[in-house]
PDB file of C-alpha atoms in Angstrom:
ATOM      1  CA  MET O   1      45.742  -9.845   8.934  1.00 38.00           C
ATOM      2  CA  MET O   2      43.296 -13.125   8.515  1.00 34.00           C
ATOM      3  CA  ARG O   3      40.758 -11.930  10.428  1.00 34.00           C
ATOM      4  CA  ARG O   4      40.547  -8.176   8.985  1.00 36.00           C
ATOM      5  CA  LEU O   5      40.302 -10.050   5.338  1.00 33.00           C
ATOM      6  CA  LEU O   6      37.311 -12.450   7.415  1.00 31.00           C
ATOM      7  CA  TYR O   7      35.798  -8.823   8.517  1.00 35.00           C
ATOM      8  CA  VAL O   8      36.302  -7.443   4.521  1.00 33.00           C
ATOM      9  CA  VAL O   9      34.264 -11.005   3.548  1.00 32.00           C
ATOM     10  CA  LEU O  10      31.490 -11.170   5.762  1.00 34.00           C
ATOM     11  CA  ALA O  11      31.290  -7.149   5.226  1.00 36.00           C
ATOM     12  CA  GLY O  12      31.180  -7.486   1.198  1.00 39.00           C
ATOM     13  CA  ALA O  13      28.746 -11.503   1.306  1.00 35.00           C
ATOM     14  CA  LEU O  14      26.001  -9.016   3.784  1.00 34.00           C
ATOM     15  CA  CYS O  15      26.036  -6.364   1.619  1.00 37.00           C
ATOM     16  CA  LEU O  16      25.795  -8.535  -1.497  1.00 35.00           C
ATOM     17  CA  SER O  17      22.717 -10.171   0.649  1.00 36.00           C
ATOM     18  CA  LEU O  18      21.143  -6.661   1.267  1.00 37.00           C
ATOM     19  CA  ARG O  19      21.181  -5.629  -2.040  1.00 38.00           C
ATOM     20  CA  CYS O  20      19.681  -9.451  -3.117  1.00 38.00           C
ATOM     21  CA  ALA O  21      16.649  -9.237  -0.820  1.00 42.00           C
ATOM     22  CA  ASN O  22      15.909  -5.031  -1.994  1.00 43.00           C
ATOM     23  CA  SER O  23      16.186  -6.056  -5.083  1.00 40.00           C
ATOM     24  CA  GLN O  24      13.136  -8.455  -4.817  1.00 42.00           C
ATOM     25  CA  LYS O  25      10.185  -7.927  -6.154  1.00 44.00           C
ATOM     26  CA  LEU O  26       6.198  -8.793  -4.932  1.00 45.00           C
ATOM     27  CA  ALA O  27       3.923 -10.371  -6.936  1.00 42.00           C
ATOM     28  CA  TRP O  28       2.675  -7.610  -7.609  1.00 38.00           C
ATOM     29  CA  GLN O  29       5.632  -4.776  -8.047  1.00 44.00           C
ATOM     30  CA  SER O  30       6.611  -3.594 -11.181  1.00 46.00           C
ATOM     31  CA  ASP O  31       9.172  -0.985 -12.241  1.00 43.00           C
ATOM     32  CA  ALA O  32       7.844   1.556  -8.907  1.00 43.00           C
ATOM     33  CA  SER O  33      10.005   4.645 -10.607  1.00 41.00           C
ATOM     34  CA  LYS O  34       7.483   4.444 -13.916  1.00 45.00           C
ATOM     35  CA  ALA O  35       4.541   2.827 -12.043  1.00 44.00           C
ATOM     36  CA  ASP O  36       4.078   6.285  -9.121  1.00 46.00           C
ATOM     37  CA  GLN O  37       4.847   9.014 -11.609  1.00 49.00           C
ATOM     38  CA  HIS O  38       1.142   7.807 -13.248  1.00 75.00           C
ATOM     39  CA  GLN O  39      -0.448   7.467 -10.199  1.00 84.00           C
ATOM     40  CA  LEU O  40      -4.173   8.147  -9.450  1.00 92.00           C
ATOM     41  CA  VAL O  41      -4.455   8.032  -5.832  1.00 95.00           C
ATOM     42  CA  LYS O  42      -1.089   8.064  -3.403  1.00 95.00           C
ATOM     43  CA  PHE O  43      -0.251   7.151  -0.433  1.00 95.00           C
ATOM     44  CA  LEU O  44       0.225   9.688   2.056  1.00 95.00           C
ATOM     45  CA  TYR O  45       1.890   8.398   5.142  1.00 95.00           C
ATOM     46  CA  PRO O  46       2.768   7.397   7.956  1.00 95.00           C
ATOM     47  CA  GLU O  47       6.223   6.145   6.294  1.00 96.00           C
ATOM     48  CA  GLN O  48       7.422   4.612   9.803  1.00 96.00           C
ATOM     49  CA  VAL O  49       5.455   3.037  12.948  1.00 96.00           C
ATOM     50  CA  SER O  50       6.712   1.918  16.121  1.00 96.00           C
ATOM     51  CA  LEU O  51       4.227  -1.095  17.672  1.00 94.00           C
ATOM     52  CA  THR O  52       4.707  -3.002  21.217  1.00 95.00           C
ATOM     53  CA  ALA O  53       6.700  -5.788  20.338  1.00 94.00           C
ATOM     54  CA  GLY O  54       3.822  -8.735  20.364  1.00 94.00           C
ATOM     55  CA  LYS O  55       0.875  -6.733  21.073  1.00 96.00           C
ATOM     56  CA  PRO O  56      -1.654  -6.129  18.385  1.00 96.00           C
ATOM     57  CA  ASP O  57      -1.751  -2.066  17.148  1.00 96.00           C
ATOM     58  CA  ILE O  58      -3.894  -0.983  14.644  1.00 96.00           C
ATOM     59  CA  VAL O  59      -1.730   0.819  11.876  1.00 96.00           C
ATOM     60  CA  GLU O  60      -3.523   3.686   9.777  1.00 97.00           C
ATOM     61  CA  LEU O  61      -2.341   4.320   5.936  1.00 97.00           C
ATOM     62  CA  HIS O  62      -4.191   7.433   4.898  1.00 97.00           C
ATOM     63  CA  PHE O  63      -4.430   8.176   0.944  1.00 97.00           C
ATOM     64  CA  ARG O  64      -5.201  10.715  -1.785  1.00 97.00           C
ATOM     65  CA  VAL O  65      -7.104  10.191  -4.220  1.00 96.00           C
ATOM     66  CA  ASN O  66      -6.949  13.301  -7.048  1.00 95.00           C
ATOM     67  CA  ASP O  67      -9.299  16.164  -7.957  1.00 94.00           C
ATOM     68  CA  GLY O  68     -11.677  14.984 -10.108  1.00 92.00           C
ATOM     69  CA  LEU O  69     -11.447  11.603  -9.742  1.00 95.00           C
ATOM     70  CA  HIS O  70     -13.449   8.879  -7.942  1.00 94.00           C
ATOM     71  CA  ILE O  71     -12.309   5.072  -7.438  1.00 96.00           C
ATOM     72  CA  ASN O  72     -14.728   2.819  -6.505  1.00 94.00           C
ATOM     73  CA  SER O  73     -14.935   1.196  -3.182  1.00 95.00           C
ATOM     74  CA  HIS O  74     -14.067  -2.380  -1.341  1.00 96.00           C
ATOM     75  CA  THR O  75     -17.743  -2.822  -1.877  1.00 94.00           C
ATOM     76  CA  PRO O  76     -18.466  -2.021  -4.942  1.00 90.00           C
ATOM     77  CA  ARG O  77     -22.499  -1.971  -6.205  1.00 88.00           C
ATOM     78  CA  ALA O  78     -21.775  -3.818  -8.981  1.00 85.00           C
ATOM     79  CA  LYS O  79     -20.206  -7.310  -9.752  1.00 87.00           C
ATOM     80  CA  SER O  80     -18.662  -5.900 -12.999  1.00 87.00           C
ATOM     81  CA  LEU O  81     -16.814  -2.765 -11.577  1.00 90.00           C
ATOM     82  CA  ILE O  82     -13.328  -2.752  -9.849  1.00 94.00           C
ATOM     83  CA  PRO O  83     -12.592  -3.090  -6.464  1.00 96.00           C
ATOM     84  CA  THR O  84     -10.906  -1.264  -4.283  1.00 97.00           C
ATOM     85  CA  GLN O  85      -7.863  -3.710  -2.498  1.00 97.00           C
ATOM     86  CA  LEU O  86      -4.837  -3.858  -0.139  1.00 96.00           C
ATOM     87  CA  MET O  87      -2.365  -6.479  -1.045  1.00 95.00           C
ATOM     88  CA  VAL O  88      -0.237  -6.802   1.842  1.00 93.00           C
ATOM     89  CA  GLY O  89       3.307  -8.629   1.679  1.00 90.00           C
ATOM     90  CA  GLU O  90       4.206  -9.714   4.930  1.00 87.00           C
ATOM     91  CA  PRO O  91       7.646 -10.329   5.762  1.00 91.00           C
ATOM     92  CA  GLU O  92       8.472 -12.557   8.746  1.00 93.00           C
ATOM     93  CA  GLY O  93       7.581 -11.177  11.756  1.00 94.00           C
ATOM     94  CA  VAL O  94       5.049  -9.163  10.875  1.00 95.00           C
ATOM     95  CA  ASN O  95       1.276 -10.331  10.885  1.00 94.00           C
ATOM     96  CA  VAL O  96      -1.709  -8.286   9.142  1.00 95.00           C
ATOM     97  CA  ALA O  97      -4.911 -10.049  10.871  1.00 94.00           C
ATOM     98  CA  SER O  98      -7.208  -7.715   8.777  1.00 95.00           C
ATOM     99  CA  VAL O  99      -7.483  -4.492   7.055  1.00 96.00           C
ATOM    100  CA  ASP O 100     -10.821  -2.109   7.664  1.00 97.00           C
ATOM    101  CA  PHE O 101     -11.805  -0.066   4.721  1.00 97.00           C
ATOM    102  CA  PRO O 102     -13.912   3.526   5.004  1.00 97.00           C
ATOM    103  CA  ALA O 103     -17.007   2.676   3.363  1.00 94.00           C
ATOM    104  CA  GLY O 104     -18.319   4.270   0.435  1.00 94.00           C
ATOM    105  CA  THR O 105     -19.505   7.623  -1.044  1.00 93.00           C
ATOM    106  CA  ASP O 106     -22.623   7.322  -2.710  1.00 92.00           C
ATOM    107  CA  TYR O 107     -21.952   8.707  -5.824  1.00 90.00           C
ATOM    108  CA  SER O 108     -23.514   9.558  -8.916  1.00 84.00           C
ATOM    109  CA  PRO O 109     -22.387  10.046 -12.578  1.00 77.00           C
ATOM    110  CA  ALA O 110     -23.670  12.303 -14.635  1.00 72.00           C
ATOM    111  CA  PHE O 111     -24.235  10.151 -17.899  1.00 73.00           C
ATOM    112  CA  SER O 112     -26.654   7.802 -15.407  1.00 75.00           C
ATOM    113  CA  PRO O 113     -28.290  10.164 -12.353  1.00 76.00           C
ATOM    114  CA  GLU O 114     -30.287   7.562 -11.553  1.00 81.00           C
ATOM    115  CA  ASP O 115     -27.612   4.831 -10.607  1.00 83.00           C
ATOM    116  CA  LYS O 116     -25.311   5.070  -7.042  1.00 88.00           C
ATOM    117  CA  LEU O 117     -21.810   3.987  -6.852  1.00 89.00           C
ATOM    118  CA  SER O 118     -20.180   3.799  -3.934  1.00 93.00           C
ATOM    119  CA  VAL O 119     -17.090   5.499  -4.276  1.00 94.00           C
ATOM    120  CA  TYR O 120     -13.779   7.016  -2.632  1.00 96.00           C
ATOM    121  CA  THR O 121     -12.862  10.470  -2.949  1.00 95.00           C
ATOM    122  CA  GLY O 122     -10.248  13.073  -2.309  1.00 96.00           C
ATOM    123  CA  GLU O 123      -8.332  11.665   1.749  1.00 97.00           C
ATOM    124  CA  PHE O 124      -9.439   8.651   3.144  1.00 97.00           C
ATOM    125  CA  VAL O 125      -8.312   6.207   6.084  1.00 97.00           C
ATOM    126  CA  LEU O 126      -7.389   2.016   5.729  1.00 97.00           C
ATOM    127  CA  ARG O 127      -7.007   1.090   9.214  1.00 97.00           C
ATOM    128  CA  ALA O 128      -4.336  -2.090   9.382  1.00 96.00           C
ATOM    129  CA  HIS O 129      -4.645  -4.394  12.027  1.00 97.00           C
ATOM    130  CA  VAL O 130      -0.418  -5.698  12.581  1.00 96.00           C
ATOM    131  CA  THR O 131       1.186  -7.589  15.110  1.00 96.00           C
ATOM    132  CA  ALA O 132       5.150  -7.969  14.994  1.00 96.00           C
ATOM    133  CA  GLN O 133       7.579  -9.651  16.391  1.00 96.00           C
ATOM    134  CA  LYS O 134      10.430  -7.271  18.674  1.00 96.00           C
ATOM    135  CA  GLY O 135      12.884  -6.127  15.326  1.00 95.00           C
ATOM    136  CA  ASP O 136      12.490  -3.645  12.078  1.00 96.00           C
ATOM    137  CA  HIS O 137      10.550  -5.056   9.996  1.00 96.00           C
ATOM    138  CA  LEU O 138       9.734  -3.385   6.325  1.00 96.00           C
ATOM    139  CA  VAL O 139       6.206  -3.953   5.938  1.00 95.00           C
ATOM    140  CA  GLN O 140       5.334  -3.757   1.710  1.00 95.00           C
ATOM    141  CA  ALA O 141       1.266  -3.236   0.522  1.00 95.00           C
ATOM    142  CA  ALA O 142       0.212  -1.945  -2.688  1.00 96.00           C
ATOM    143  CA  LEU O 143      -3.622  -0.423  -3.548  1.00 96.00           C
ATOM    144  CA  ARG O 144      -5.379  -1.742  -6.515  1.00 96.00           C
ATOM    145  CA  TYR O 145      -7.488   0.737  -7.567  1.00 96.00           C
ATOM    146  CA  GLN O 146      -9.716   2.110 -11.237  1.00 94.00           C
ATOM    147  CA  ALA O 147     -10.092   5.439 -11.598  1.00 94.00           C
ATOM    148  CA  CYS O 148     -12.862   7.505 -12.966  1.00 91.00           C
ATOM    149  CA  ASP O 149     -13.374  11.085 -13.612  1.00 89.00           C
ATOM    150  CA  ALA O 150     -16.918  12.451 -15.009  1.00 84.00           C
ATOM    151  CA  ASN O 151     -16.454  10.384 -18.334  1.00 84.00           C
ATOM    152  CA  SER O 152     -14.352   7.653 -18.366  1.00 85.00           C
ATOM    153  CA  CYS O 153     -13.078   5.169 -16.433  1.00 89.00           C
ATOM    154  CA  TYR O 154      -9.025   4.805 -16.910  1.00 92.00           C
ATOM    155  CA  PRO O 155      -7.121   1.428 -16.814  1.00 93.00           C
ATOM    156  CA  PRO O 156      -6.692  -0.470 -13.685  1.00 95.00           C
ATOM    157  CA  LYS O 157      -3.115   0.677 -11.349  1.00 94.00           C
ATOM    158  CA  THR O 158      -1.327  -0.513  -8.356  1.00 94.00           C
ATOM    159  CA  ALA O 159       0.003   1.879  -5.764  1.00 94.00           C
ATOM    160  CA  SER O 160       2.860   1.035  -4.166  1.00 93.00           C
ATOM    161  CA  ILE O 161       3.552   1.580   0.162  1.00 94.00           C
ATOM    162  CA  ALA O 162       6.087   0.796   2.595  1.00 95.00           C
ATOM    163  CA  VAL O 163       5.950   0.990   6.052  1.00 96.00           C
ATOM    164  CA  SER O 164       8.872   0.444   8.609  1.00 96.00           C
ATOM    165  CA  VAL O 165       7.272  -1.206  11.370  1.00 96.00           C
ATOM    166  CA  ILE O 166       9.835  -1.204  14.399  1.00 96.00           C
ATOM    167  CA  ALA O 167       8.105  -3.430  17.378  1.00 96.00           C
ATOM    168  CA  LYS O 168      10.003  -2.905  20.432  1.00 94.00           C
TER     169      LYS O 168
END
């Protein structure tokens, strides 16, 4: 009887701690349900990856910019432009050494055809260099970007990303 009561108490404590861990937000997170509804850039995949524990590997993160829009590349040509950035929260046991961004494409806005901007349109891929210790890990990240159409730019947004990393 005491052993059974102990199991129930331990199970309840574990459930509560998992619920608390899942409810903690990273610095860039807000109410994800509201933020994700109006994203102009969407994280496509992967939701889960398997890696060899302790060995560096590359995880390709696929995104799509909504039709008719562009976002500044990670290296815009003017300091006044907001670069696309990836912010990563590394859980214990995971190291993201670096992230490779693709080169931007030249774009000249109709209102200023002599200017050349470095942008992403359509689908693009970021390559994260990841090493994970044995086990299951949840890597949360956020893509910060500013989307523009042919006439104007929208306020910067942050798209949430979560990838389950299984290291064996």
